[in-house]
Short mmCIF file of C-alpha atoms in Angstrom, two decimals:
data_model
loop_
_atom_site.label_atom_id
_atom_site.label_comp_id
_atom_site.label_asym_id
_atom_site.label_seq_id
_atom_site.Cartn_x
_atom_site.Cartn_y
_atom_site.Cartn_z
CA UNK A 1 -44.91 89.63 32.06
CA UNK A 2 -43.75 90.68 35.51
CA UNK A 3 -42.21 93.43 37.49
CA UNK A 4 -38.83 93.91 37.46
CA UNK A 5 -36.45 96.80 38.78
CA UNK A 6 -34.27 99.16 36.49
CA UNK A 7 -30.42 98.81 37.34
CA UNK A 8 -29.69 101.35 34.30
CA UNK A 9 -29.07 101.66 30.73
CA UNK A 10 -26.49 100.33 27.89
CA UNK A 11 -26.11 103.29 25.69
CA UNK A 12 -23.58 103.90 23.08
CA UNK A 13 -20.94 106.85 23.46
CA UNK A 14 -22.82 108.84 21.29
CA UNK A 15 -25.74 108.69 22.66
CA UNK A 16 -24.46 108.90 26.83
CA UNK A 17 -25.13 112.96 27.26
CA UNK A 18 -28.51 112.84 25.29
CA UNK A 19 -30.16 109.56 26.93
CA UNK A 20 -29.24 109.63 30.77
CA UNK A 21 -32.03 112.63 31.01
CA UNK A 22 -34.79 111.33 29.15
CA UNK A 23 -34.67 107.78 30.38
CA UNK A 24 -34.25 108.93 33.82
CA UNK A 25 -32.13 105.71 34.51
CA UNK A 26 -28.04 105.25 35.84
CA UNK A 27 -26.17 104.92 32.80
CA UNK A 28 -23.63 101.51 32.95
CA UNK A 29 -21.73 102.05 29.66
CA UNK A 30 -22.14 100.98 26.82
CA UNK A 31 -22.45 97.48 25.01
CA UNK A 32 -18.81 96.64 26.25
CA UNK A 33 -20.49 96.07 29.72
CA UNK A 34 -22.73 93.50 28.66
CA UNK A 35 -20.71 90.32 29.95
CA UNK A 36 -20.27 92.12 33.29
CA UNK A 37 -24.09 93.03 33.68
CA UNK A 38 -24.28 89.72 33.39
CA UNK A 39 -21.54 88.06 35.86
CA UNK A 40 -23.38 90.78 38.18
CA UNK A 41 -26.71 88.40 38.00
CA UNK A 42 -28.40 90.78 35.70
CA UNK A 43 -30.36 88.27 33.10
CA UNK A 44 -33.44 90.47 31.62
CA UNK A 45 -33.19 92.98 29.34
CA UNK A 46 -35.22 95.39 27.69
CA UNK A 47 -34.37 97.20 23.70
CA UNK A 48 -35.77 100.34 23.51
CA UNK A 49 -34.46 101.43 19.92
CA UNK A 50 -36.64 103.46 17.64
CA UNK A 51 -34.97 102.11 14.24
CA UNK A 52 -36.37 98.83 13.29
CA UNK A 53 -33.25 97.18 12.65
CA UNK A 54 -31.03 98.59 15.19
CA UNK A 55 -33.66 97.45 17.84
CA UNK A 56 -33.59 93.67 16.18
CA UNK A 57 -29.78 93.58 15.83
CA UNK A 58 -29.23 94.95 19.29
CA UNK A 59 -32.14 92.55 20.61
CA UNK A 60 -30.15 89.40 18.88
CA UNK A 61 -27.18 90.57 20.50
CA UNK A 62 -28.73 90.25 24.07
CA UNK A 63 -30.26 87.45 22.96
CA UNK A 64 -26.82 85.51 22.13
CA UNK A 65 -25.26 86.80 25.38
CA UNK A 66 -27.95 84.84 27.43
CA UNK A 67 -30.25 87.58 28.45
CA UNK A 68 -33.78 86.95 28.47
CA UNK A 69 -35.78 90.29 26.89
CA UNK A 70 -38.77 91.00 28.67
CA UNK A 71 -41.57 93.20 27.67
CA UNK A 72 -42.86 96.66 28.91
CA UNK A 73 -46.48 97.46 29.66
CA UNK A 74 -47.98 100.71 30.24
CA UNK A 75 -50.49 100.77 33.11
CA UNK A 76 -53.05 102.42 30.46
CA UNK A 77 -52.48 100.05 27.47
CA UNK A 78 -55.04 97.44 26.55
CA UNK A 79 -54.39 94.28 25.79
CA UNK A 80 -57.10 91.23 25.25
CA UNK A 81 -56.98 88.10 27.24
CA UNK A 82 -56.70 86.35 23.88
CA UNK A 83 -54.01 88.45 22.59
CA UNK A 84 -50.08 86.92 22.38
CA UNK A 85 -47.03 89.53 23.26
CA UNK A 86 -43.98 88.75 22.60
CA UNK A 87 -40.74 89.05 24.14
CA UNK A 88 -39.04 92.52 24.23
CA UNK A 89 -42.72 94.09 22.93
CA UNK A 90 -43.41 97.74 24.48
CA UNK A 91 -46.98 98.89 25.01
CA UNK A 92 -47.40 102.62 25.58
CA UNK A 93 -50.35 104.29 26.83
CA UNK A 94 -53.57 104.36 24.93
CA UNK A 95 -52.53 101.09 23.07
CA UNK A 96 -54.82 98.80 22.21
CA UNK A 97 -54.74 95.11 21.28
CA UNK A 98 -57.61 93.56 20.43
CA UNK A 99 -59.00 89.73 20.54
CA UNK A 100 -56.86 86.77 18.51
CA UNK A 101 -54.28 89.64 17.78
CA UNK A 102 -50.56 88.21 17.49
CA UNK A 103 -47.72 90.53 18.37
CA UNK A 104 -44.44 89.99 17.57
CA UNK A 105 -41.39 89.85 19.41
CA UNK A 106 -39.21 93.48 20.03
CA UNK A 107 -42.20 95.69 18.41
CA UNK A 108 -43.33 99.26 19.59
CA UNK A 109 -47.17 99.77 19.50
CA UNK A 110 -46.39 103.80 20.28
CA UNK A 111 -48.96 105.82 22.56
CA UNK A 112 -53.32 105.68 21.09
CA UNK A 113 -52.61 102.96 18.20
CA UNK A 114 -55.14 100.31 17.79
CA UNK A 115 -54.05 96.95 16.70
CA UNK A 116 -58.18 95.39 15.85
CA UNK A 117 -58.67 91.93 16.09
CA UNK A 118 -56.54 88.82 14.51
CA UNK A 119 -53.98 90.77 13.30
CA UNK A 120 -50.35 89.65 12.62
CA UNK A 121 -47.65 91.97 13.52
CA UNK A 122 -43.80 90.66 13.23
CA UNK A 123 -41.39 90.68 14.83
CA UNK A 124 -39.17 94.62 15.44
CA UNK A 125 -42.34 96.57 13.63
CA UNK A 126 -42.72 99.90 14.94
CA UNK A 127 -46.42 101.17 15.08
CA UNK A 128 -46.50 104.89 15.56
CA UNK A 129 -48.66 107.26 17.83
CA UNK A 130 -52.57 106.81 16.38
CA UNK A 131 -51.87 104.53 13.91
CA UNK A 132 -54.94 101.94 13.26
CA UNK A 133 -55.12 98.73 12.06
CA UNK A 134 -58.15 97.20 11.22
CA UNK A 135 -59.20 93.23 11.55
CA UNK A 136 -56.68 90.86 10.18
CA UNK A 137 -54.41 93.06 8.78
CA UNK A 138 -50.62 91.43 8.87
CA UNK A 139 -47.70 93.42 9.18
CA UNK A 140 -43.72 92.27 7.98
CA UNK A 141 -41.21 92.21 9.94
CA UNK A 142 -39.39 94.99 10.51
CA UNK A 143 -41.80 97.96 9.38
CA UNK A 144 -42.93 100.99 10.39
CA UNK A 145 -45.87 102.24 10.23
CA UNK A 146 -46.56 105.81 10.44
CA UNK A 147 -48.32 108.61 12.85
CA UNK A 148 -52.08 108.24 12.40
CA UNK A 149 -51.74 105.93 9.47
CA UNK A 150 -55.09 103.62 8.80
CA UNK A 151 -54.56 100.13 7.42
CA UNK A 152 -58.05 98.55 6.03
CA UNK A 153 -59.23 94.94 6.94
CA UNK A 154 -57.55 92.03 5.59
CA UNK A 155 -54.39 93.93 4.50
CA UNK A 156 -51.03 93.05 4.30
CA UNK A 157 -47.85 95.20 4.26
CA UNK A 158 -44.37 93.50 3.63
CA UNK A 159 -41.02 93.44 5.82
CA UNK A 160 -39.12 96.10 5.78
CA UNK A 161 -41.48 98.99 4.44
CA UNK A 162 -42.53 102.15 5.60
CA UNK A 163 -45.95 103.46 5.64
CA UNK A 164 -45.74 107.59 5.70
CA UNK A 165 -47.53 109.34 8.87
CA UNK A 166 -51.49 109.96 8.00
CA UNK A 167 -51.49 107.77 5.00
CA UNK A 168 -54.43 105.20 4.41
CA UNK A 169 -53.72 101.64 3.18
CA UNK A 170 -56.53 99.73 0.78
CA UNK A 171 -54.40 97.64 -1.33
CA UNK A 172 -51.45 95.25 -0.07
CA UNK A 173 -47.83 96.98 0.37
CA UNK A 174 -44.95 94.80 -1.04
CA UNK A 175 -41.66 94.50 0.72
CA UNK A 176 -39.33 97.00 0.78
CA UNK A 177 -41.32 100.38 -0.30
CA UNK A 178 -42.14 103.59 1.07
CA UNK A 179 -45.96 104.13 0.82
CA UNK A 180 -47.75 108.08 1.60
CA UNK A 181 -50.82 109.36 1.01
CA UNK A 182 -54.71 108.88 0.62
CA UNK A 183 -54.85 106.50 -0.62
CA UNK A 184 -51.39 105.27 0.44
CA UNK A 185 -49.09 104.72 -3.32
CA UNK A 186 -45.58 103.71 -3.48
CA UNK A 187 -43.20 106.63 -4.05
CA UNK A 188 -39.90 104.78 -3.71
CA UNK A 189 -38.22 101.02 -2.98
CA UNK A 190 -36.20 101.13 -0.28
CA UNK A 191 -32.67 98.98 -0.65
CA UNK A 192 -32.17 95.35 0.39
CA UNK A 193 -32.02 94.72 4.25
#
């Protein structure tokens, strides 16, 4: 991790009005200006996409063009020295990361969510504001898991799912499922990805 300056944002036409405000950053176009960020000597880049799948797709994309995605780091996030981030990871503030944890590449751990020690989270998984997981917990690529959810020790939730804000996890989560509630129960399988 290192510092590096903002030139601006890639942001989709629909999205233009709605994102130069709350980024706070020069809008460059959209994903048609990739090549020429890139004859420009731009070479990081950063995927800040709250979808799971959008933010892997659009992080492969970068990734075939030759960019190299680097990682953001709030001041206030916590990270132990025997922790591993990788690439295109965003820390907020409050987040913690605790000893032997593994990160994956291109996830969100949102603002106050706890990630205990040697967990396993994948690669795009999205851990939401609060949310706690406890000691070796592993987490599929690709899922979300909700607002003040609670996963228990030695845990594992699939690829793909979704674990609904507040619920609390004590059994594994299969692939591709919506869990809610205390304790957290499947309420619907979510299509194919």
């Amino acid at each position: 991790m290192g510092d590096y300056e903002l030139a601006g944002c890639l942001v989709d036409n629909e999205f233009k009005e709605s994102a130069h405000p709350a980024l706070r950053a020069r809008v460059l176009g959209g994903r048609e200006h990739l090549v020429g960020l890139q004859r420009s000597g731009v070479g990081h880049a950063f995927v800040a996409i709250g979808d799971c799948l959008a933010r892997l797709r659009v992080a492969e994309m970068f990734t075939r063009a030759g960019f190299e995605l680097v990682s953001l780091v709030h001041p206030k996030a916590i990270i132990s020295i025997s922790a591993t981030i990788g690439s295109g990871t965003v820390l907020m503030a409050g987040a913690i990361v605790n000893a032997q944890a593994r990160i994956g590449a291109n996830v969100i751990l949102n603002t106050a969510c706890s990630i205990d020690h040697d967990c396993q989270v994948s690669d795009g998984v999205h851990i939401c504001p609060g949310a706690r997981l406890a000691g070796r917990v592993k987490v599929g690529t690709g899922t979300w898991v909700g607002l003040g959810a609670s996963v228990c020790d030695h845990m594992e939730i699939g690829s793909h799912s979704i674990v609904g804000a507040g619920a609390v996890v004590i059994e594994n989560v299969p692939d591709n499922v919506v869990v809610v509630g205390v304790p957290a129960r499947i309420i619907r399988k979510i299509k194919d990805v």
